[in-house]
Short mmCIF file of C-alpha atoms in Angstrom, two decimals:
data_model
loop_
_atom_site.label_atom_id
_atom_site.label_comp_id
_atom_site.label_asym_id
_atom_site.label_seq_id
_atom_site.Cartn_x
_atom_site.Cartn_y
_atom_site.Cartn_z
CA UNK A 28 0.00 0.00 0.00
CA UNK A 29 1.37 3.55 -0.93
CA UNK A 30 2.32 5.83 1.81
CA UNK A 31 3.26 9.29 2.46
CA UNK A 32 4.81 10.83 5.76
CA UNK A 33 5.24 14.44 6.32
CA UNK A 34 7.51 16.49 8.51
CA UNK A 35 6.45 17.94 10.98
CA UNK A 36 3.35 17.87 12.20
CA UNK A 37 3.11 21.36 12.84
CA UNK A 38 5.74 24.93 13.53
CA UNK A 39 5.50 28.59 13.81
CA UNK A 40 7.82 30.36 12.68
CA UNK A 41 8.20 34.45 12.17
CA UNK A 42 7.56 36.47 9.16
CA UNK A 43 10.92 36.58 7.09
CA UNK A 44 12.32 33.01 8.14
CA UNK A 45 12.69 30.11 6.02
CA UNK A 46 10.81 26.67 6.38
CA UNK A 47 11.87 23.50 5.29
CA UNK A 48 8.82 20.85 4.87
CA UNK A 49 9.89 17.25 4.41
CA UNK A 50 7.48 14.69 2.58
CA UNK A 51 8.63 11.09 2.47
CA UNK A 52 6.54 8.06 0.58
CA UNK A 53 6.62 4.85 -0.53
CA UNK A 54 4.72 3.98 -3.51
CA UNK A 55 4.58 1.32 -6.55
CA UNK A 56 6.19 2.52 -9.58
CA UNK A 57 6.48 6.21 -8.86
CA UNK A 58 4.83 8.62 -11.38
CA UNK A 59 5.29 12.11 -9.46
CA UNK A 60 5.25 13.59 -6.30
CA UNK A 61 2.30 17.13 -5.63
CA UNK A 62 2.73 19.65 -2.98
CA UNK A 63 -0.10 21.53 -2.50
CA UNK A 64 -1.36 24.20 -0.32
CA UNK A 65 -4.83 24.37 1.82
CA UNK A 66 -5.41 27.67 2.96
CA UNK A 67 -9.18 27.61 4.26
CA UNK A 68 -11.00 24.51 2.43
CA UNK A 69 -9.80 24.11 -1.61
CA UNK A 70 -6.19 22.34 -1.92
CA UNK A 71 -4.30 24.45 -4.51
CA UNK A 72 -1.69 23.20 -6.57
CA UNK A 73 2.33 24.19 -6.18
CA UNK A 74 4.49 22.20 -7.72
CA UNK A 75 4.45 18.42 -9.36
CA UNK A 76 7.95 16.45 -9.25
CA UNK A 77 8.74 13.37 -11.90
CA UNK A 78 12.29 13.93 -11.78
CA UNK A 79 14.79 13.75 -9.66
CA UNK A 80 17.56 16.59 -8.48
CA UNK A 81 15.59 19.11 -10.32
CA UNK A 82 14.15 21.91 -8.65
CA UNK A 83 11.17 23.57 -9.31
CA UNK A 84 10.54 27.47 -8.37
CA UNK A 85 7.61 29.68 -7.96
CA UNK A 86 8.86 32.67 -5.76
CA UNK A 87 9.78 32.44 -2.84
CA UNK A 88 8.70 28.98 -2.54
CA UNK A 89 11.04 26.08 -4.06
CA UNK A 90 10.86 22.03 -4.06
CA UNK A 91 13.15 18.94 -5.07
CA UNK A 92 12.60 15.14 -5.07
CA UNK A 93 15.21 12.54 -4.57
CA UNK A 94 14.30 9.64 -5.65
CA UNK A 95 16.55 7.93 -4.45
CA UNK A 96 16.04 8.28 -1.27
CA UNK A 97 12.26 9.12 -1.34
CA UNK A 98 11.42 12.17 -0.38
CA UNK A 99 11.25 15.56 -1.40
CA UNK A 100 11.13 18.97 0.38
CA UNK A 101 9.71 22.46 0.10
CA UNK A 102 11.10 25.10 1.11
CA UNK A 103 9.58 28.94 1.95
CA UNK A 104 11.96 31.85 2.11
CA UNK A 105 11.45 34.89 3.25
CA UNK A 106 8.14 33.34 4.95
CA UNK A 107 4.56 36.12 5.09
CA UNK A 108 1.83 35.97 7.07
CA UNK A 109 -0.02 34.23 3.91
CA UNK A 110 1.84 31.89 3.85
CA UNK A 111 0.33 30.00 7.21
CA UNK A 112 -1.70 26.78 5.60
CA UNK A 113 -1.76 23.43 5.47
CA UNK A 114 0.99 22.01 2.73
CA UNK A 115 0.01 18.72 1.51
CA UNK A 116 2.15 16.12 -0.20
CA UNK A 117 0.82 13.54 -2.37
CA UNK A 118 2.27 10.34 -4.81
CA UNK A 119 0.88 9.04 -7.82
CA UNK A 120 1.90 5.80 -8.12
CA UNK A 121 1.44 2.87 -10.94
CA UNK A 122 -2.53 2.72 -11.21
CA UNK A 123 -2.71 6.35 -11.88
CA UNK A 124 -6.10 6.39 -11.16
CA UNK A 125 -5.22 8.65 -7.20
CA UNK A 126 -2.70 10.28 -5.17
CA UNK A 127 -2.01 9.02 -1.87
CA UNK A 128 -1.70 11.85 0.21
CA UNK A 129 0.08 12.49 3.83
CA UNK A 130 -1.36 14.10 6.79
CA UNK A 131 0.00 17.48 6.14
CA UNK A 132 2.17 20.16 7.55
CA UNK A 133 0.40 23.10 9.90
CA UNK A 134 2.74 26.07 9.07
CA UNK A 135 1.76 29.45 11.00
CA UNK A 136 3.68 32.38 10.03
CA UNK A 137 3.33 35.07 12.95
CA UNK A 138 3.80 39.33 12.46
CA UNK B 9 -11.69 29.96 -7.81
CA UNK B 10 -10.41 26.69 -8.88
CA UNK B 11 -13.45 26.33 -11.74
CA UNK B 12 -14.82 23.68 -9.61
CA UNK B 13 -17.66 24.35 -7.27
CA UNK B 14 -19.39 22.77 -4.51
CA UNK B 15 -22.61 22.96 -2.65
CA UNK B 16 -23.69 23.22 -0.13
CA UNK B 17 -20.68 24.38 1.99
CA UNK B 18 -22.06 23.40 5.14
CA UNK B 19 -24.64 20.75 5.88
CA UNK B 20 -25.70 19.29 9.36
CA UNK B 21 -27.55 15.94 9.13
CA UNK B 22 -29.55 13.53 11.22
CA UNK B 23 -29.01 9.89 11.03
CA UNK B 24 -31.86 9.08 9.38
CA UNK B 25 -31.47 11.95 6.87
CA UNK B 26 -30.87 11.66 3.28
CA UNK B 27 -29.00 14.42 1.59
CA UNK B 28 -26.90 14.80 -1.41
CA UNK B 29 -24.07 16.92 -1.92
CA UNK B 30 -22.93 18.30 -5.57
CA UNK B 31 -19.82 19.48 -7.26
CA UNK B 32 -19.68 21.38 -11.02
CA UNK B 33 -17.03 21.70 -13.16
CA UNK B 34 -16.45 24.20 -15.51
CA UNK B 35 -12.50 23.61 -16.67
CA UNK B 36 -13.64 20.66 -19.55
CA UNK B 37 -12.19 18.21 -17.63
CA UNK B 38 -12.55 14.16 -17.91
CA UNK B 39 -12.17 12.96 -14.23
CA UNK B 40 -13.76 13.97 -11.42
CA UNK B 41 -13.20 12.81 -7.79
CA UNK B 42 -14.54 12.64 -4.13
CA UNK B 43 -12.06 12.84 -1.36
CA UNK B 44 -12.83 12.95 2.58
CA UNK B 45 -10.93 14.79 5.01
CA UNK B 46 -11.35 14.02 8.46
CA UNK B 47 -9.79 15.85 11.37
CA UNK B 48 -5.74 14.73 11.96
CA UNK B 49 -6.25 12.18 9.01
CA UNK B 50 -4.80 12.81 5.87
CA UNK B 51 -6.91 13.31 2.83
CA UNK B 52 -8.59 9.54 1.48
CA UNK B 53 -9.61 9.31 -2.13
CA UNK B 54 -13.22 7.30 -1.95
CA UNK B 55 -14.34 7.65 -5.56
CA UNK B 56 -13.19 8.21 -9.14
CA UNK B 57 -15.00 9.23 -12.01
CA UNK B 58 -13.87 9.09 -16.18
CA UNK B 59 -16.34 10.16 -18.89
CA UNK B 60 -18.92 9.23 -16.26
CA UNK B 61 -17.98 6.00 -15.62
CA UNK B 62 -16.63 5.05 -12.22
CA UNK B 63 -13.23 3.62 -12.07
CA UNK B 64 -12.09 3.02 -8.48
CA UNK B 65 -14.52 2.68 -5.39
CA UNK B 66 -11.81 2.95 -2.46
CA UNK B 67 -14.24 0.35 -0.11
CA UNK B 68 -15.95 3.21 0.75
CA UNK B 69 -19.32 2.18 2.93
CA UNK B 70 -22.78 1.96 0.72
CA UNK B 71 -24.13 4.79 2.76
CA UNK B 72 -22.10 6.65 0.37
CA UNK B 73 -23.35 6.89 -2.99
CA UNK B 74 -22.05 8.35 -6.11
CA UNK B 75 -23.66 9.52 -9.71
CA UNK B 76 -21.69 11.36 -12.17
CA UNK B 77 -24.60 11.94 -14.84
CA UNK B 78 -22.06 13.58 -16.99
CA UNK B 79 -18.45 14.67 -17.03
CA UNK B 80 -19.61 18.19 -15.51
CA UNK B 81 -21.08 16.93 -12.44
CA UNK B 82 -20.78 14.70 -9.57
CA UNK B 83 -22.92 13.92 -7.03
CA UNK B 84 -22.50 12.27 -3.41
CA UNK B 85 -26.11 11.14 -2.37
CA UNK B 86 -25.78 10.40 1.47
CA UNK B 87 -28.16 7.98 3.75
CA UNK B 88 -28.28 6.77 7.44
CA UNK B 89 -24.58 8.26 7.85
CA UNK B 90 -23.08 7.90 11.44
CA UNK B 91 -21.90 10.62 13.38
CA UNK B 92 -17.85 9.50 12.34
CA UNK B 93 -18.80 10.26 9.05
CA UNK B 94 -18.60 14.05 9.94
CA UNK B 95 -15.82 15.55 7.67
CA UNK B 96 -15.01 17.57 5.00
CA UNK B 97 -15.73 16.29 1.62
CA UNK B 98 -13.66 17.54 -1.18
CA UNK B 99 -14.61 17.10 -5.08
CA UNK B 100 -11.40 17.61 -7.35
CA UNK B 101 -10.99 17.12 -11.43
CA UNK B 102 -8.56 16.39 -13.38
CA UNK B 103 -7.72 16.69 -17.37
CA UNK B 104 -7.71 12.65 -17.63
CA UNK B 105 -7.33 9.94 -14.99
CA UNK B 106 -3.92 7.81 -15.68
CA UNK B 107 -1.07 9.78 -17.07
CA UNK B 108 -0.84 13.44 -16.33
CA UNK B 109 -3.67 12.96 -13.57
CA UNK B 110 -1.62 14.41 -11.03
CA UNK B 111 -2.71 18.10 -10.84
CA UNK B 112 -6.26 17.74 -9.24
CA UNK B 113 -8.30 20.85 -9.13
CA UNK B 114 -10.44 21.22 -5.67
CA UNK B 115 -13.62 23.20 -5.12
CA UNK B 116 -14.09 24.78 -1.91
CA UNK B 117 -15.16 20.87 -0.11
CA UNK B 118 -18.37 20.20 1.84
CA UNK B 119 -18.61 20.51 5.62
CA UNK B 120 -20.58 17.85 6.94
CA UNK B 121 -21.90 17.52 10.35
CA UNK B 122 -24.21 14.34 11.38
CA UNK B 123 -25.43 14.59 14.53
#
């Protein structure tokens, strides 16, 4: 059965610091790994890995899969108050058909 | 706005109740899902839609019942739930399921209540 683990649970941090999310899975024939972000209710997409050692940037925020080693991080620099949300990572695996998802990461970004 | 939309956003429900939660989407796309999120559980897929025909049913009880009438819509049609059922339940699309079916698109979710 696929699985996901996140890292950690839960942290505050202060506006301007950077956070480091961890997301580590086993899964049947990897297809790619999804962060996403869930602010109030609706998950919203950030970044989908296939491949590994390459990193993929939107502003300030930044991710990379080994899969090697299976996992993959995010990273937020520079953290803002908007930032505070749940960050999901998921797998797609060989059926294709769903992501297995982990239990999430509470970040809380404080003035 | 994601392009898909859900409704209601809240609904509180007796046991006995029968109610039926809806999601719309307007991005064209082939696959259309319901997931559940329950408090300090991670998000569980329980049903997938493609072209209207349903493709995985993730042993999800038969108090849950599903009806995609057409690739646009999906519906959840909910009887004699129990009170663990309470959650919030999330309809997503995607382009295709398979290949590529990785970026899912979420509405807003339903809260559910059963009392």
């Amino acid at each position: 059965e696929d699985k996901v683990v996140q890292s950690p649970l839960s942290l505050v941090v202060h506006e301007g610091d950077t956070v480091t999310l961890n997301c580590s899975y086993e899964v049947t024939n990897f297809r790619s790994l999804l962060w996403y972000k869930q602010e109030k209710k609706a998950p919203t997409f950030l970044f989908m890995l296939t491949s590994s050692g390459i990193e993929k940037k939107s502003g300030r925020l930044s991710s990379i899969l080994d899969k090697k080693e299976l996992f993959s991080i995010l990273n937020i620099t520079a953290t803002q108050t908007g930032d505070s949300a749940i960050y999901l990572c998921a797998v797609e695996g060989a059926a294709g058909n769903k992501l297995t998802f982990g239990g999430g990461t509470r970040v809380l970004v404080k003035p | 706005e994601t392009g898909v939309t859900q409704t209601p956003r809240h609904l509180v429900m007796g046991m006995t109740n029968k109610k039926s939660l809806k999601c719309e989407q307007h991005l064209g796309h082939n696959a259309m899902y319901w997931y559940k999120q329950s408090a300090k559980k991670p998000l569980e897929l329980m049903f997938v839609y493609s072209l209207e025909e349903r493709v995985e049913n993730n042993s999800v009880p038969s108090r849950f019942s599903p009806e995609c009438p057409n690739s646009s819509h999906l519906f959840l049609h909910l009887h004699t739930l129990q009170p663990e059922d309470s959650a919030l339940y999330l309809c997503a699309s995607s382009q295709e399921v398979g290949q590529g079916a990785g970026e899912l698109f979420f509405g807003e979710g339903s809260r559910l209540t059963v009392l």
